[in-house]
Amino acid sequence: MSQYDLIIIGTGPAGLSAAVYAARYQINFLLIGQLPGGLITESPLVENYLGIQSISGFELSQKMLEQIKFLGHEPVFDKVTQITHQNKFYQVKTSQQDYQAKSLILAMGAHHRKLNLPREEELNGKGVAYCATCDGPLYKDKVVAVAGAANSGLGSAFILAKYAQHVYVIEMLDKILADKSWQSKIEKLNNVDIILSNQITALKGQDRLESIVLKEPFQDQTELNVAGLFIEIGLQSNSQLAQNLNIDLDERGYIKINMHGQTNLPGVMAAGNVTSGQYQFDQVITAAASGAIAADSANKFLS
């Protein structure tokens, strides 16, 4: 079994930032993750990361990965299935191999929340989607909808408007939650309608999504014919691995950390979207900062 001083789990901005600092501290570490770059790869545009005026999330994540390789480390892309604690070591089991380490940084990120409507799972990939960057081109000249009007929702609408004939953005609140910069971009488009104070109550279609049902009428109709529905209603922490270690979670299932990125277990730090601090301001720059803080705490623990 391969042994390390530190294992970083997660290859999004938090995990990659932690790896940069672990390399600079010359820690014997391993970086493991499933998705190279994390969910940021789905972002159409990142225009608020210091030092970079405008870049796609995928391009930014590739630059981060290149920096890790420049520092002499190759990430392992594999799924971590279990973490246990035994004899002062943390045992990390993946689908292919087992590892152990004296300390951990948990940066597993988050996954897309779902509407939890009947047939949502059945129609996933058949009109229901969670990534406009990935699936937007499939809806050229078609009518689509986006659930959610926060940054991710308007970001998706912005991408989809390039391909689709028309885009409906549906938000259950009575206001748009996205930053003014995203609102300005959407206001310039003539094929996007934003529907506030409304929500989707049902999905219709046989083999593929054909229409969505609204709780309240829009332009005198409660059913909209759409070929695609992109669900952008926020994220849920990927904290399942932490539960097995009896790490303290908050009421929403996010890992509790202190200002140093430390959990309630000695030698276990956490960073990014998996933590209770991150969901309050879900940004690449804060994820990267939390990864750096966690790596510094790991270095002090090992010292």
PDB file of C-alpha atoms in Angstrom:
ATOM      1  CA  MET A   1       0.000   0.000   0.000  1.00  0.00           C
ATOM      2  CA  SER A   2       1.388   3.411  -1.032  1.00  0.00           C
ATOM      3  CA  GLN A   3       1.948   5.749   1.905  1.00  0.00           C
ATOM      4  CA  TYR A   4       1.933   9.551   1.929  1.00  0.00           C
ATOM      5  CA  ASP A   5       2.086  12.361   4.442  1.00  0.00           C
ATOM      6  CA  LEU A   6      -0.966  13.978   2.846  1.00  0.00           C
ATOM      7  CA  ILE A   7      -3.713  12.910   0.474  1.00  0.00           C
ATOM      8  CA  ILE A   8      -5.826  15.604  -1.195  1.00  0.00           C
ATOM      9  CA  ILE A   9      -9.195  14.322  -2.418  1.00  0.00           C
ATOM     10  CA  GLY A  10     -10.729  16.466  -5.139  1.00  0.00           C
ATOM     11  CA  THR A  11      -9.379  18.002  -8.352  1.00  0.00           C
ATOM     12  CA  GLY A  12     -11.456  21.170  -8.502  1.00  0.00           C
ATOM     13  CA  PRO A  13     -10.042  24.646  -7.707  1.00  0.00           C
ATOM     14  CA  ALA A  14      -9.857  23.932  -3.940  1.00  0.00           C
ATOM     15  CA  GLY A  15      -7.983  20.649  -4.324  1.00  0.00           C
ATOM     16  CA  LEU A  16      -5.697  21.987  -7.054  1.00  0.00           C
ATOM     17  CA  SER A  17      -4.855  25.073  -4.993  1.00  0.00           C
ATOM     18  CA  ALA A  18      -4.101  22.852  -1.996  1.00  0.00           C
ATOM     19  CA  ALA A  19      -1.804  20.783  -4.220  1.00  0.00           C
ATOM     20  CA  VAL A  20       0.129  23.880  -5.332  1.00  0.00           C
ATOM     21  CA  TYR A  21       0.844  24.826  -1.727  1.00  0.00           C
ATOM     22  CA  ALA A  22       1.591  21.240  -0.690  1.00  0.00           C
ATOM     23  CA  ALA A  23       4.169  21.089  -3.493  1.00  0.00           C
ATOM     24  CA  ARG A  24       5.745  24.362  -2.393  1.00  0.00           C
ATOM     25  CA  TYR A  25       5.911  23.056   1.187  1.00  0.00           C
ATOM     26  CA  GLN A  26       7.593  19.924  -0.226  1.00  0.00           C
ATOM     27  CA  ILE A  27       5.041  17.651   1.398  1.00  0.00           C
ATOM     28  CA  ASN A  28       4.944  14.042   0.232  1.00  0.00           C
ATOM     29  CA  PHE A  29       1.371  14.138  -1.073  1.00  0.00           C
ATOM     30  CA  LEU A  30      -1.047  12.524  -3.497  1.00  0.00           C
ATOM     31  CA  LEU A  31      -3.848  14.298  -5.357  1.00  0.00           C
ATOM     32  CA  ILE A  32      -6.885  12.174  -6.260  1.00  0.00           C
ATOM     33  CA  GLY A  33     -10.065  13.230  -8.045  1.00  0.00           C
ATOM     34  CA  GLN A  34     -12.747  12.093 -10.460  1.00  0.00           C
ATOM     35  CA  LEU A  35     -13.384  15.198 -12.551  1.00  0.00           C
ATOM     36  CA  PRO A  36     -10.296  17.078 -13.813  1.00  0.00           C
ATOM     37  CA  GLY A  37     -10.962  20.689 -12.882  1.00  0.00           C
ATOM     38  CA  GLY A  38     -14.215  20.053 -11.017  1.00  0.00           C
ATOM     39  CA  LEU A  39     -17.550  21.739 -11.753  1.00  0.00           C
ATOM     40  CA  ILE A  40     -15.803  24.936 -12.887  1.00  0.00           C
ATOM     41  CA  THR A  41     -15.273  23.170 -16.229  1.00  0.00           C
ATOM     42  CA  GLU A  42     -18.995  23.691 -16.896  1.00  0.00           C
ATOM     43  CA  SER A  43     -18.834  27.486 -16.512  1.00  0.00           C
ATOM     44  CA  PRO A  44     -19.108  29.318 -19.843  1.00  0.00           C
ATOM     45  CA  LEU A  45     -17.239  32.406 -18.659  1.00  0.00           C
ATOM     46  CA  VAL A  46     -15.147  33.299 -15.621  1.00  0.00           C
ATOM     47  CA  GLU A  47     -14.591  37.040 -15.439  1.00  0.00           C
ATOM     48  CA  ASN A  48     -13.995  37.531 -11.712  1.00  0.00           C
ATOM     49  CA  TYR A  49     -10.785  35.552 -11.123  1.00  0.00           C
ATOM     50  CA  LEU A  50      -8.018  37.972 -10.198  1.00  0.00           C
ATOM     51  CA  GLY A  51      -5.473  38.507 -12.975  1.00  0.00           C
ATOM     52  CA  ILE A  52      -7.555  36.951 -15.768  1.00  0.00           C
ATOM     53  CA  GLN A  53     -10.003  39.224 -17.562  1.00  0.00           C
ATOM     54  CA  SER A  54     -12.141  36.576 -19.266  1.00  0.00           C
ATOM     55  CA  ILE A  55     -11.750  32.823 -19.690  1.00  0.00           C
ATOM     56  CA  SER A  56     -13.937  29.742 -19.908  1.00  0.00           C
ATOM     57  CA  GLY A  57     -14.118  27.545 -16.838  1.00  0.00           C
ATOM     58  CA  PHE A  58     -12.632  24.644 -18.793  1.00  0.00           C
ATOM     59  CA  GLU A  59      -9.620  26.692 -19.915  1.00  0.00           C
ATOM     60  CA  LEU A  60      -9.044  27.984 -16.384  1.00  0.00           C
ATOM     61  CA  SER A  61      -9.140  24.466 -14.952  1.00  0.00           C
ATOM     62  CA  GLN A  62      -6.629  23.295 -17.563  1.00  0.00           C
ATOM     63  CA  LYS A  63      -4.237  26.070 -16.568  1.00  0.00           C
ATOM     64  CA  MET A  64      -4.559  24.959 -12.945  1.00  0.00           C
ATOM     65  CA  LEU A  65      -3.836  21.337 -13.861  1.00  0.00           C
ATOM     66  CA  GLU A  66      -0.838  22.410 -15.938  1.00  0.00           C
ATOM     67  CA  GLN A  67       0.562  24.236 -12.919  1.00  0.00           C
ATOM     68  CA  ILE A  68       0.335  21.069 -10.809  1.00  0.00           C
ATOM     69  CA  LYS A  69       2.236  19.129 -13.480  1.00  0.00           C
ATOM     70  CA  PHE A  70       4.798  21.935 -13.773  1.00  0.00           C
ATOM     71  CA  LEU A  71       5.483  21.466 -10.061  1.00  0.00           C
ATOM     72  CA  GLY A  72       6.237  17.792 -10.691  1.00  0.00           C
ATOM     73  CA  HIS A  73       3.004  16.112  -9.620  1.00  0.00           C
ATOM     74  CA  GLU A  74       0.574  13.995 -11.622  1.00  0.00           C
ATOM     75  CA  PRO A  75      -2.994  13.809 -10.277  1.00  0.00           C
ATOM     76  CA  VAL A  76      -4.605  10.386 -10.017  1.00  0.00           C
ATOM     77  CA  PHE A  77      -8.049  10.409 -11.633  1.00  0.00           C
ATOM     78  CA  ASP A  78     -10.011   7.772  -9.777  1.00  0.00           C
ATOM     79  CA  LYS A  79     -13.067   7.465  -7.532  1.00  0.00           C
ATOM     80  CA  VAL A  80     -12.496   7.349  -3.774  1.00  0.00           C
ATOM     81  CA  THR A  81     -14.958   4.817  -2.392  1.00  0.00           C
ATOM     82  CA  GLN A  82     -14.087   4.770   1.313  1.00  0.00           C
ATOM     83  CA  ILE A  83     -11.969   6.473   3.972  1.00  0.00           C
ATOM     84  CA  THR A  84     -11.205   4.854   7.321  1.00  0.00           C
ATOM     85  CA  HIS A  85      -8.919   5.712  10.252  1.00  0.00           C
ATOM     86  CA  GLN A  86      -6.616   3.049  11.672  1.00  0.00           C
ATOM     87  CA  ASN A  87      -3.321   3.100  13.589  1.00  0.00           C
ATOM     88  CA  LYS A  88      -2.792   6.849  13.182  1.00  0.00           C
ATOM     89  CA  PHE A  89      -3.210   6.574   9.402  1.00  0.00           C
ATOM     90  CA  TYR A  90      -6.128   7.411   7.165  1.00  0.00           C
ATOM     91  CA  GLN A  91      -6.843   4.596   4.720  1.00  0.00           C
ATOM     92  CA  VAL A  92      -8.110   5.840   1.368  1.00  0.00           C
ATOM     93  CA  LYS A  93      -9.675   3.213  -0.858  1.00  0.00           C
ATOM     94  CA  THR A  94     -10.319   3.913  -4.547  1.00  0.00           C
ATOM     95  CA  SER A  95     -11.884   1.808  -7.283  1.00  0.00           C
ATOM     96  CA  GLN A  96      -8.391   0.705  -8.335  1.00  0.00           C
ATOM     97  CA  GLN A  97      -5.996   0.950  -5.395  1.00  0.00           C
ATOM     98  CA  ASP A  98      -5.583   1.603  -1.657  1.00  0.00           C
ATOM     99  CA  TYR A  99      -3.492   4.387  -0.126  1.00  0.00           C
ATOM    100  CA  GLN A 100      -2.759   5.677   3.360  1.00  0.00           C
ATOM    101  CA  ALA A 101      -1.703   9.030   4.751  1.00  0.00           C
ATOM    102  CA  LYS A 102      -1.043  10.863   7.992  1.00  0.00           C
ATOM    103  CA  SER A 103      -3.363  13.710   6.993  1.00  0.00           C
ATOM    104  CA  LEU A 104      -6.149  14.533   4.551  1.00  0.00           C
ATOM    105  CA  ILE A 105      -7.615  17.495   2.722  1.00  0.00           C
ATOM    106  CA  LEU A 106     -11.204  16.840   1.700  1.00  0.00           C
ATOM    107  CA  ALA A 107     -12.108  18.892  -1.369  1.00  0.00           C
ATOM    108  CA  MET A 108     -14.692  16.675  -3.057  1.00  0.00           C
ATOM    109  CA  GLY A 109     -16.784  19.622  -4.183  1.00  0.00           C
ATOM    110  CA  ALA A 110     -20.511  19.457  -4.793  1.00  0.00           C
ATOM    111  CA  HIS A 111     -23.087  18.174  -7.251  1.00  0.00           C
ATOM    112  CA  HIS A 112     -26.076  19.789  -8.925  1.00  0.00           C
ATOM    113  CA  ARG A 113     -29.297  19.948  -6.957  1.00  0.00           C
ATOM    114  CA  LYS A 114     -32.309  18.388  -8.630  1.00  0.00           C
ATOM    115  CA  LEU A 115     -35.919  19.470  -8.861  1.00  0.00           C
ATOM    116  CA  ASN A 116     -36.978  16.018  -7.596  1.00  0.00           C
ATOM    117  CA  LEU A 117     -39.867  15.870 -10.026  1.00  0.00           C
ATOM    118  CA  PRO A 118     -41.416  12.644 -11.309  1.00  0.00           C
ATOM    119  CA  ARG A 119     -39.539  11.384 -14.409  1.00  0.00           C
ATOM    120  CA  GLU A 120     -36.592  13.739 -13.840  1.00  0.00           C
ATOM    121  CA  GLU A 121     -34.178  10.814 -13.553  1.00  0.00           C
ATOM    122  CA  GLU A 122     -35.833   8.954 -16.416  1.00  0.00           C
ATOM    123  CA  LEU A 123     -35.480  11.952 -18.752  1.00  0.00           C
ATOM    124  CA  ASN A 124     -31.917  12.772 -17.702  1.00  0.00           C
ATOM    125  CA  GLY A 125     -29.957  12.887 -20.951  1.00  0.00           C
ATOM    126  CA  LYS A 126     -33.222  12.875 -22.890  1.00  0.00           C
ATOM    127  CA  GLY A 127     -34.007  16.551 -22.594  1.00  0.00           C
ATOM    128  CA  VAL A 128     -33.191  17.063 -18.930  1.00  0.00           C
ATOM    129  CA  ALA A 129     -29.621  18.305 -18.422  1.00  0.00           C
ATOM    130  CA  TYR A 130     -27.376  19.966 -15.856  1.00  0.00           C
ATOM    131  CA  CYS A 131     -24.585  21.364 -18.055  1.00  0.00           C
ATOM    132  CA  ALA A 132     -25.243  23.932 -20.785  1.00  0.00           C
ATOM    133  CA  THR A 133     -21.573  23.990 -21.746  1.00  0.00           C
ATOM    134  CA  CYS A 134     -21.684  20.258 -22.399  1.00  0.00           C
ATOM    135  CA  ASP A 135     -25.114  19.885 -24.017  1.00  0.00           C
ATOM    136  CA  GLY A 136     -26.015  23.330 -25.363  1.00  0.00           C
ATOM    137  CA  PRO A 137     -24.985  22.620 -28.990  1.00  0.00           C
ATOM    138  CA  LEU A 138     -27.473  19.719 -29.089  1.00  0.00           C
ATOM    139  CA  TYR A 139     -30.366  22.199 -28.942  1.00  0.00           C
ATOM    140  CA  LYS A 140     -29.617  24.299 -32.008  1.00  0.00           C
ATOM    141  CA  ASP A 141     -32.749  26.116 -33.231  1.00  0.00           C
ATOM    142  CA  LYS A 142     -34.893  24.541 -30.489  1.00  0.00           C
ATOM    143  CA  VAL A 143     -36.783  25.993 -27.531  1.00  0.00           C
ATOM    144  CA  VAL A 144     -35.282  25.262 -24.118  1.00  0.00           C
ATOM    145  CA  ALA A 145     -35.770  26.275 -20.487  1.00  0.00           C
ATOM    146  CA  VAL A 146     -33.456  26.921 -17.545  1.00  0.00           C
ATOM    147  CA  ALA A 147     -34.563  26.393 -13.944  1.00  0.00           C
ATOM    148  CA  GLY A 148     -32.913  28.999 -11.710  1.00  0.00           C
ATOM    149  CA  ALA A 149     -31.931  32.655 -12.163  1.00  0.00           C
ATOM    150  CA  ALA A 150     -28.753  32.843 -10.075  1.00  0.00           C
ATOM    151  CA  ASN A 151     -25.310  33.144 -11.701  1.00  0.00           C
ATOM    152  CA  SER A 152     -25.264  29.553 -12.918  1.00  0.00           C
ATOM    153  CA  GLY A 153     -28.768  29.886 -14.367  1.00  0.00           C
ATOM    154  CA  LEU A 154     -28.094  33.054 -16.340  1.00  0.00           C
ATOM    155  CA  GLY A 155     -24.696  31.694 -17.327  1.00  0.00           C
ATOM    156  CA  SER A 156     -26.432  28.679 -18.822  1.00  0.00           C
ATOM    157  CA  ALA A 157     -29.030  30.870 -20.521  1.00  0.00           C
ATOM    158  CA  PHE A 158     -26.250  32.959 -22.046  1.00  0.00           C
ATOM    159  CA  ILE A 159     -24.668  29.849 -23.585  1.00  0.00           C
ATOM    160  CA  LEU A 160     -27.967  28.354 -24.715  1.00  0.00           C
ATOM    161  CA  ALA A 161     -29.068  31.590 -26.397  1.00  0.00           C
ATOM    162  CA  LYS A 162     -26.244  31.128 -28.901  1.00  0.00           C
ATOM    163  CA  TYR A 163     -27.785  27.876 -30.126  1.00  0.00           C
ATOM    164  CA  ALA A 164     -31.453  27.795 -29.184  1.00  0.00           C
ATOM    165  CA  GLN A 165     -34.321  29.536 -30.915  1.00  0.00           C
ATOM    166  CA  HIS A 166     -35.649  30.680 -27.542  1.00  0.00           C
ATOM    167  CA  VAL A 167     -34.720  30.299 -23.870  1.00  0.00           C
ATOM    168  CA  TYR A 168     -37.062  30.520 -20.875  1.00  0.00           C
ATOM    169  CA  VAL A 169     -35.450  31.157 -17.472  1.00  0.00           C
ATOM    170  CA  ILE A 170     -37.771  30.161 -14.625  1.00  0.00           C
ATOM    171  CA  GLU A 171     -37.159  31.386 -11.070  1.00  0.00           C
ATOM    172  CA  MET A 172     -39.405  30.610  -8.108  1.00  0.00           C
ATOM    173  CA  LEU A 173     -38.455  33.839  -6.289  1.00  0.00           C
ATOM    174  CA  ASP A 174     -39.695  37.276  -7.277  1.00  0.00           C
ATOM    175  CA  LYS A 175     -36.227  38.544  -8.167  1.00  0.00           C
ATOM    176  CA  ILE A 176     -33.158  37.623 -10.201  1.00  0.00           C
ATOM    177  CA  LEU A 177     -30.368  36.355  -7.973  1.00  0.00           C
ATOM    178  CA  ALA A 178     -27.533  36.648 -10.507  1.00  0.00           C
ATOM    179  CA  ASP A 179     -24.859  39.338 -10.415  1.00  0.00           C
ATOM    180  CA  LYS A 180     -25.541  42.564 -12.325  1.00  0.00           C
ATOM    181  CA  SER A 181     -22.870  41.606 -14.870  1.00  0.00           C
ATOM    182  CA  TRP A 182     -24.827  38.490 -15.858  1.00  0.00           C
ATOM    183  CA  GLN A 183     -28.091  40.407 -15.906  1.00  0.00           C
ATOM    184  CA  SER A 184     -26.563  42.943 -18.294  1.00  0.00           C
ATOM    185  CA  LYS A 185     -25.462  40.196 -20.670  1.00  0.00           C
ATOM    186  CA  ILE A 186     -28.923  38.619 -20.706  1.00  0.00           C
ATOM    187  CA  GLU A 187     -30.700  41.966 -21.199  1.00  0.00           C
ATOM    188  CA  LYS A 188     -28.878  42.357 -24.510  1.00  0.00           C
ATOM    189  CA  LEU A 189     -30.345  39.124 -25.870  1.00  0.00           C
ATOM    190  CA  ASN A 190     -33.693  39.108 -27.682  1.00  0.00           C
ATOM    191  CA  ASN A 191     -34.380  35.370 -27.401  1.00  0.00           C
ATOM    192  CA  VAL A 192     -34.464  35.011 -23.597  1.00  0.00           C
ATOM    193  CA  ASP A 193     -37.524  35.387 -21.347  1.00  0.00           C
ATOM    194  CA  ILE A 194     -37.116  35.455 -17.556  1.00  0.00           C
ATOM    195  CA  ILE A 195     -40.163  34.185 -15.664  1.00  0.00           C
ATOM    196  CA  LEU A 196     -40.186  35.137 -11.967  1.00  0.00           C
ATOM    197  CA  SER A 197     -42.387  33.928  -9.081  1.00  0.00           C
ATOM    198  CA  ASN A 198     -43.031  30.654 -10.824  1.00  0.00           C
ATOM    199  CA  GLN A 199     -41.811  27.080 -10.770  1.00  0.00           C
ATOM    200  CA  ILE A 200     -41.871  23.846 -12.739  1.00  0.00           C
ATOM    201  CA  THR A 201     -44.305  21.277 -11.378  1.00  0.00           C
ATOM    202  CA  ALA A 202     -44.158  18.495 -13.970  1.00  0.00           C
ATOM    203  CA  LEU A 203     -42.207  17.160 -16.936  1.00  0.00           C
ATOM    204  CA  LYS A 204     -44.016  15.735 -19.950  1.00  0.00           C
ATOM    205  CA  GLY A 205     -42.857  13.542 -22.816  1.00  0.00           C
ATOM    206  CA  GLN A 206     -42.632   9.897 -23.803  1.00  0.00           C
ATOM    207  CA  ASP A 207     -39.107   8.967 -24.897  1.00  0.00           C
ATOM    208  CA  ARG A 208     -37.838  12.555 -24.579  1.00  0.00           C
ATOM    209  CA  LEU A 209     -38.847  15.744 -22.808  1.00  0.00           C
ATOM    210  CA  GLU A 210     -41.559  17.536 -24.786  1.00  0.00           C
ATOM    211  CA  SER A 211     -42.913  20.141 -22.372  1.00  0.00           C
ATOM    212  CA  ILE A 212     -42.832  21.499 -18.826  1.00  0.00           C
ATOM    213  CA  VAL A 213     -45.777  22.457 -16.627  1.00  0.00           C
ATOM    214  CA  LEU A 214     -45.688  25.706 -14.638  1.00  0.00           C
ATOM    215  CA  LYS A 215     -47.400  26.389 -11.326  1.00  0.00           C
ATOM    216  CA  GLU A 216     -48.611  29.805 -12.528  1.00  0.00           C
ATOM    217  CA  PRO A 217     -49.590  30.847 -16.075  1.00  0.00           C
ATOM    218  CA  PHE A 218     -47.071  32.607 -18.295  1.00  0.00           C
ATOM    219  CA  GLN A 219     -48.624  34.486 -21.226  1.00  0.00           C
ATOM    220  CA  ASP A 220     -51.909  32.705 -20.490  1.00  0.00           C
ATOM    221  CA  GLN A 221     -50.481  29.191 -20.572  1.00  0.00           C
ATOM    222  CA  THR A 222     -49.180  26.853 -17.889  1.00  0.00           C
ATOM    223  CA  GLU A 223     -47.476  24.416 -20.272  1.00  0.00           C
ATOM    224  CA  LEU A 224     -44.420  25.363 -22.321  1.00  0.00           C
ATOM    225  CA  ASN A 225     -43.232  23.219 -25.202  1.00  0.00           C
ATOM    226  CA  VAL A 226     -39.478  22.783 -24.759  1.00  0.00           C
ATOM    227  CA  ALA A 227     -36.937  20.324 -26.127  1.00  0.00           C
ATOM    228  CA  GLY A 228     -34.584  20.759 -23.195  1.00  0.00           C
ATOM    229  CA  LEU A 229     -34.568  21.740 -19.524  1.00  0.00           C
ATOM    230  CA  PHE A 230     -31.306  22.771 -17.874  1.00  0.00           C
ATOM    231  CA  ILE A 231     -31.522  22.603 -14.078  1.00  0.00           C
ATOM    232  CA  GLU A 232     -29.404  25.245 -12.310  1.00  0.00           C
ATOM    233  CA  ILE A 233     -30.805  25.550  -8.778  1.00  0.00           C
ATOM    234  CA  GLY A 234     -27.603  25.317  -6.791  1.00  0.00           C
ATOM    235  CA  LEU A 235     -25.285  22.682  -5.428  1.00  0.00           C
ATOM    236  CA  GLN A 236     -25.262  20.007  -2.724  1.00  0.00           C
ATOM    237  CA  SER A 237     -22.082  19.051  -0.883  1.00  0.00           C
ATOM    238  CA  ASN A 238     -20.363  15.758  -1.776  1.00  0.00           C
ATOM    239  CA  SER A 239     -19.771  14.974   1.897  1.00  0.00           C
ATOM    240  CA  GLN A 240     -20.663  11.260   1.918  1.00  0.00           C
ATOM    241  CA  LEU A 241     -17.052  10.193   2.549  1.00  0.00           C
ATOM    242  CA  ALA A 242     -16.844  12.512   5.550  1.00  0.00           C
ATOM    243  CA  GLN A 243     -19.896  10.928   7.153  1.00  0.00           C
ATOM    244  CA  ASN A 244     -18.094   7.583   7.407  1.00  0.00           C
ATOM    245  CA  LEU A 245     -15.322   9.275   9.403  1.00  0.00           C
ATOM    246  CA  ASN A 246     -17.781  10.895  11.842  1.00  0.00           C
ATOM    247  CA  ILE A 247     -16.710  14.341  10.730  1.00  0.00           C
ATOM    248  CA  ASP A 248     -19.064  17.061  11.941  1.00  0.00           C
ATOM    249  CA  LEU A 249     -21.502  18.300   9.295  1.00  0.00           C
ATOM    250  CA  ASP A 250     -23.914  21.211   9.431  1.00  0.00           C
ATOM    251  CA  GLU A 251     -27.689  20.920   8.996  1.00  0.00           C
ATOM    252  CA  ARG A 252     -27.316  21.075   5.195  1.00  0.00           C
ATOM    253  CA  GLY A 253     -24.745  18.300   5.038  1.00  0.00           C
ATOM    254  CA  TYR A 254     -21.663  20.494   4.522  1.00  0.00           C
ATOM    255  CA  ILE A 255     -18.413  19.771   6.398  1.00  0.00           C
ATOM    256  CA  LYS A 256     -17.864  22.102   9.344  1.00  0.00           C
ATOM    257  CA  ILE A 257     -14.455  23.788   9.400  1.00  0.00           C
ATOM    258  CA  ASN A 258     -12.804  26.505  11.460  1.00  0.00           C
ATOM    259  CA  MET A 259     -10.940  29.529  10.078  1.00  0.00           C
ATOM    260  CA  HIS A 260      -7.909  27.313   9.446  1.00  0.00           C
ATOM    261  CA  GLY A 261      -9.805  24.807   7.339  1.00  0.00           C
ATOM    262  CA  GLN A 262      -9.646  22.191  10.101  1.00  0.00           C
ATOM    263  CA  THR A 263     -12.418  19.690  10.829  1.00  0.00           C
ATOM    264  CA  ASN A 264     -13.116  18.114  14.218  1.00  0.00           C
ATOM    265  CA  LEU A 265     -10.687  15.261  13.401  1.00  0.00           C
ATOM    266  CA  PRO A 266      -6.940  15.783  13.897  1.00  0.00           C
ATOM    267  CA  GLY A 267      -5.063  15.908  10.611  1.00  0.00           C
ATOM    268  CA  VAL A 268      -8.208  16.258   8.492  1.00  0.00           C
ATOM    269  CA  MET A 269      -8.775  19.549   6.708  1.00  0.00           C
ATOM    270  CA  ALA A 270     -11.498  20.457   4.199  1.00  0.00           C
ATOM    271  CA  ALA A 271     -11.811  23.102   1.491  1.00  0.00           C
ATOM    272  CA  GLY A 272     -14.102  24.368  -1.245  1.00  0.00           C
ATOM    273  CA  ASN A 273     -17.725  23.530  -2.012  1.00  0.00           C
ATOM    274  CA  VAL A 274     -17.800  20.568   0.351  1.00  0.00           C
ATOM    275  CA  THR A 275     -17.483  22.887   3.377  1.00  0.00           C
ATOM    276  CA  SER A 276     -20.005  24.955   5.321  1.00  0.00           C
ATOM    277  CA  GLY A 277     -18.182  28.209   4.602  1.00  0.00           C
ATOM    278  CA  GLN A 278     -18.053  27.882   0.831  1.00  0.00           C
ATOM    279  CA  TYR A 279     -21.734  27.615  -0.025  1.00  0.00           C
ATOM    280  CA  GLN A 280     -22.289  31.114   1.357  1.00  0.00           C
ATOM    281  CA  PHE A 281     -20.108  32.530  -1.445  1.00  0.00           C
ATOM    282  CA  ASP A 282     -19.603  29.940  -4.153  1.00  0.00           C
ATOM    283  CA  GLN A 283     -16.710  31.376  -6.183  1.00  0.00           C
ATOM    284  CA  VAL A 284     -13.541  29.991  -7.772  1.00  0.00           C
ATOM    285  CA  ILE A 285     -11.374  32.496  -5.947  1.00  0.00           C
ATOM    286  CA  THR A 286     -12.760  31.577  -2.512  1.00  0.00           C
ATOM    287  CA  ALA A 287     -12.427  27.858  -3.268  1.00  0.00           C
ATOM    288  CA  ALA A 288      -8.793  28.369  -4.258  1.00  0.00           C
ATOM    289  CA  ALA A 289      -8.156  30.440  -1.120  1.00  0.00           C
ATOM    290  CA  SER A 290      -9.681  27.774   1.129  1.00  0.00           C
ATOM    291  CA  GLY A 291      -7.476  25.142  -0.520  1.00  0.00           C
ATOM    292  CA  ALA A 292      -4.373  27.193   0.256  1.00  0.00           C
ATOM    293  CA  ILE A 293      -5.471  27.629   3.880  1.00  0.00           C
ATOM    294  CA  ALA A 294      -6.114  23.885   4.246  1.00  0.00           C
ATOM    295  CA  ALA A 295      -2.673  23.053   2.823  1.00  0.00           C
ATOM    296  CA  ASP A 296      -1.039  25.451   5.265  1.00  0.00           C
ATOM    297  CA  SER A 297      -2.870  23.775   8.153  1.00  0.00           C
ATOM    298  CA  ALA A 298      -1.802  20.337   6.869  1.00  0.00           C
ATOM    299  CA  ASN A 299       1.817  21.494   6.740  1.00  0.00           C
ATOM    300  CA  LYS A 300       1.643  22.754  10.329  1.00  0.00           C
ATOM    301  CA  PHE A 301       0.011  19.488  11.458  1.00  0.00           C
ATOM    302  CA  LEU A 302       2.726  17.402   9.821  1.00  0.00           C
ATOM    303  CA  SER A 303       5.439  19.611  11.264  1.00  0.00           C
TER     304      SER A 303
END
